[in-house]
Amino acid sequence: MVQLAPSAPRAHRNASPSVRGRGGIQKRKAGGTRVDKDGDLVMDPTIAADKRRAARSQLGGSGPSRGQGNGRATGGPPRGADAGLIKAQQAIIRGLNAKSSQANVLESRMTAAGTRLQIEGLSSSKAAANPDGGMESLLAFLERKASAMDTNSNKAVKITKSLKRGDLIIITAGPEDVERIKWLDNFSFAGATLSIKPYELKPDKVGDKKKEDVSPKAQETKEQLRSVLATRYNADLKLLDLSALAKDAGLIQMGVFDGTTTTSKIFPALMVVCDGLFKTRQEKRDAIVSVTLADNELSDVADVSELAQTFPDIQNLDLSRNRISQLDSLDSWGNRLRNITTLILTGNPIEPQLPSLQAELLKKYPRLEILNGIQFRTPEQVATALEVAKFPIGNAPPDFRDVGQVGENFIRQFVVLYDTNRSALLTNFYDDQSVVSTSINMSAPRGATRNTVIIPPWQPYTKFSRNLVKINNLPTQLSRRHRGSQAINTLWTALPATRHPDISTQADKYLIECNPLPGLVDPTGQSPRGVDGLIITMHGEFEEQNDKQEQHLRSFSRTFVLGPGGPGGPPIRVVSDMMNLRAWAPLASARNMAAEPVTAPAPVAATGNPQQEAMTVQLVERTGMTPNYAVLCLTETGWDLEKAFVAFQLNRVCLHFSSSIPSIINKFIG
Amino acid sequence: MADFTEIAKQFTEYYYNQFDKDRSQLAPLYRQESMLTFESASIGGAGPIVEKLSSLPFQSVKHAVSTLDAQPSNTSGGILILVTGALLVDEEQRPMNYSQAFQLLPDGAGSYFIFNDVFKLVFG
């Protein structure tokens, strides 16, 4: 920020300990000290207007309308009795509750050493030969490496601003991110060693150039721009009025529009001055919620593209009465203005097309609620849409396509026996060809909400983890693949005891899918083309019991391949069993999960035959099996309810006790 | 038997690189008899599978593989692969956990194709 001349009078010097009036935009204060031409500025429109140009009034203020008359009433977030106004008022009310942060905003001097770093070394790196001097790749490098420094945090490090000063690169980032970036000191980047230090508060820092570097003229220009900005800021509405810049008496007086110079020259300068007024993005966010760029004859926003960098968090934007004719004209802002909730494009050639452009607009402005004063989405709808957008793939309910309830029965037994009797589990479902392996994922995201569940030590699992991303040693890879009941038994004896949630009463703790899987090895060797089996993927959690009798939660994913067993073995065997463990996180799919995971998701299967449908319902009621399977069962028994019921009983008995009933197995094999 | 772990690793790397770069070019990895289960929608055949993948409603996507495990799935060279990882879509900053199981089968001409592909988002 502009360093005040030592002799400059300072408003409210002693007014409060919050260092108000040290420079920059000042909140309106009743009876406040008047401004001096080269001193601080009081955001009182009447004073400002008196001082600068009597004819001008503060936007949103009560003074006489300027040039465009009442035309502004058609739009502008803070104007008129439209939804935009309500919105702006809400923002103001919120703002009023945050007095302290606003006071901070007024401390507009830049003392932000904590959030800035200076980096040396780019100029001697190979990347310096890039078209942009290597800036882009350096920033990407820093963000990537710093993000990886803290494995406990899911948050990616973001560099918000960067600046090249000779051989120095000065970057700005949030305080936490800065800490992480600092760790990269002495890292090598494209053949050069980086030196990363807190940015030293030299007098020649950004926006605060050494006096000797800055001509008195430049200094004066800056002061004048600040004066202009001051008259255009409404602290109550948190509005920065950048409308009709070309008609601004203050700017005209400065001679900035001499010749052909228009908005394009002055706007970046204004933004630089604005930027200097705030220490952090949060301060900006608190101070300026709305911006109007009305009446600037903009046919696109290239001339004002800096807005998106300087004020990426504004919520209300007024572009009334410009010459914007198509959506592309807003491209210079990219997708950076993502917090816009109110957008005014009234009086632009694009206006008639807007209804058909809503979807496109929402891509640029995903929080948009009010367009040209018309509220077309509620905040709740926006929240829902954003939530959906976070999971664009959509999270379908689990797909459990069982064959003869083989999958369901296996899972029901597995979760109980794995906790209570692993050797029985081995006997029932594993044979000497079964393969089991385990891997741990220590870097899994831990969910949207803050997750404070302790991560128990990984130590009991690390020596078994067969994560091929990490384990490259072939003997290790081989030794961590456990083939055959005996090897599996050794593994399971070494792994901690567990307790899985009860699958009947706590179905929401599981997400289980099951699909037929053809082409498995026929253990009898009779089918050269292989036999059919199932692939089951199960996601869930368990409590782990360790020596200290403490219980810890972990999340797991487990994939099983089930197939028919060989002679003398279990009728259904696990061909493969791969377990993956990670830090506990909720299964966020509960909201649209089927209530009972171990059922087919489809509703009653319609056969088109009322009699058959009635039979299906009866069978479902008697057996509790899924409608789809009931239809299958009935079809196979020639729509004989009793036969179907018997078949069901046999099936259940068979799988429950793992006794061999050939017909069922045949069905399974297909 | 070829070293299935190496094949699994190479496959996974290739698959996700290609997916993230241009998923409409994944067709050569699937065959007529391939089956994709993507968030419970089951699709058979290389053409429809790639169509499904291409039609997913996001522009840019980035897979980060956290764990990879592989086992031989049959005696004729099939490979079962379980991948867990994180998925970043478009500008969303919050990664999504996913798990994906593949079964690769040799195509008889020295390379492999995806026979089964079971994808599921596992939040948290």
Coordinates of C-alpha atoms in Angstrom, one line a residue, chain A residues 335 338 390-399 401 435-441 443-445 447-448 466-469 472 477 481 511 513 515 517-519 521 539 559 561 576-578 580 582 585-589 591, chain B residues 3-5 8-9 35 37-42 56-58 65-75 80-82 84-87 89 91-97 99 101 103 115-116 118-124:
Chain A
N335 CA -13.9 -19.4 -14.1
R338 CA -17.0 -18.6 -8.7
K390 CA -19.0 -32.4 -6.2
F391 CA -19.8 -36.0 -7.2
P392 CA -20.4 -35.6 -10.8
I393 CA -20.2 -39.3 -11.3
G394 CA -23.3 -39.8 -9.2
N395 CA -23.3 -42.4 -6.5
A396 CA -25.6 -45.1 -7.4
P397 CA -26.9 -47.5 -4.8
P398 CA -24.9 -50.6 -4.5
D399 CA -25.5 -53.1 -7.2
R401 CA -26.6 -59.0 -8.5
V435 CA -5.2 -66.4 -2.5
V436 CA -5.3 -63.6 0.0
S437 CA -3.5 -60.3 0.1
T438 CA -3.7 -57.1 2.0
S439 CA -2.7 -53.6 1.3
I440 CA -2.8 -50.3 3.2
N441 CA -3.6 -46.9 1.9
S443 CA -3.2 -41.4 2.1
A444 CA -6.8 -41.9 1.5
P445 CA -9.0 -38.8 1.7
G447 CA -14.2 -37.3 3.8
A448 CA -15.8 -33.9 3.4
R466 CA 1.2 -55.7 -0.7
N467 CA 0.7 -52.3 -2.3
L468 CA 2.4 -52.7 -5.6
V469 CA 2.7 -49.0 -6.0
N472 CA 8.9 -53.2 -5.9
Q477 CA 5.7 -59.1 -3.5
R481 CA 0.7 -63.1 -1.4
L511 CA -21.5 -50.9 0.7
E513 CA -21.7 -55.0 -4.6
N515 CA -21.6 -59.2 -10.0
L517 CA -17.9 -63.2 -13.1
P518 CA -17.4 -65.7 -15.8
G519 CA -14.2 -67.5 -16.9
V521 CA -10.8 -71.9 -13.5
H539 CA -16.6 -51.4 1.6
T559 CA -12.7 -57.7 -3.1
V561 CA -13.8 -63.6 -6.2
S576 CA -9.2 -64.3 -4.4
D577 CA -9.5 -62.1 -1.4
M578 CA -7.9 -58.7 -1.5
N580 CA -7.4 -52.8 1.4
R582 CA -7.4 -47.0 5.2
A585 CA -13.9 -42.2 7.1
P586 CA -17.7 -42.4 6.8
L587 CA -19.2 -44.0 3.8
A588 CA -20.8 -40.9 2.5
S589 CA -23.1 -42.8 0.2
R591 CA -28.0 -40.9 1.9
Chain B
D3 CA 5.1 -61.5 -14.4
F4 CA 1.6 -60.5 -13.6
T5 CA 2.5 -57.8 -11.1
A8 CA -0.8 -55.1 -13.6
K9 CA 1.4 -52.1 -12.8
M35 CA -18.1 -56.0 -19.0
T37 CA -19.9 -52.0 -13.9
F38 CA -19.7 -48.3 -13.4
E39 CA -21.5 -47.2 -10.3
S40 CA -23.9 -50.1 -10.7
A41 CA -24.6 -49.5 -14.4
S42 CA -23.5 -52.6 -16.2
L56 CA -19.5 -39.0 -17.9
P57 CA -20.4 -35.4 -17.0
F58 CA -16.9 -34.0 -16.3
V65 CA -3.6 -44.4 -7.5
S66 CA -3.0 -45.1 -3.8
T67 CA -2.8 -48.8 -3.7
L68 CA -2.6 -51.5 -6.3
D69 CA -2.7 -55.2 -5.7
A70 CA -2.8 -58.0 -8.2
Q71 CA -3.3 -61.7 -8.2
P72 CA -3.4 -64.3 -11.0
S73 CA -7.1 -65.0 -11.6
N74 CA -6.9 -68.2 -13.5
T75 CA -4.3 -70.6 -14.9
L80 CA -7.2 -59.7 -11.0
I81 CA -6.3 -56.2 -10.0
L82 CA -7.6 -54.1 -7.2
T84 CA -7.9 -47.9 -4.7
G85 CA -7.2 -44.2 -5.1
A86 CA -8.4 -40.7 -5.2
L87 CA -10.2 -39.0 -8.1
V89 CA -12.8 -34.0 -11.2
E91 CA -12.2 -27.8 -10.4
E92 CA -13.4 -29.8 -7.4
Q93 CA -10.7 -29.6 -4.8
R94 CA -12.0 -32.5 -2.7
P95 CA -10.8 -35.8 -3.8
M96 CA -13.2 -38.8 -4.0
N97 CA -12.1 -42.2 -2.9
S99 CA -12.1 -48.6 -5.8
A101 CA -11.3 -54.0 -9.7
Q103 CA -9.8 -58.7 -14.5
F115 CA -12.6 -58.6 -19.2
N116 CA -14.1 -57.1 -16.1
V118 CA -15.9 -52.8 -11.6
F119 CA -15.8 -49.2 -10.6
K120 CA -17.2 -47.8 -7.4
L121 CA -16.9 -44.5 -5.6
V122 CA -16.3 -45.1 -1.9
F123 CA -16.5 -41.8 -0.2
G124 CA -14.6 -40.9 2.9

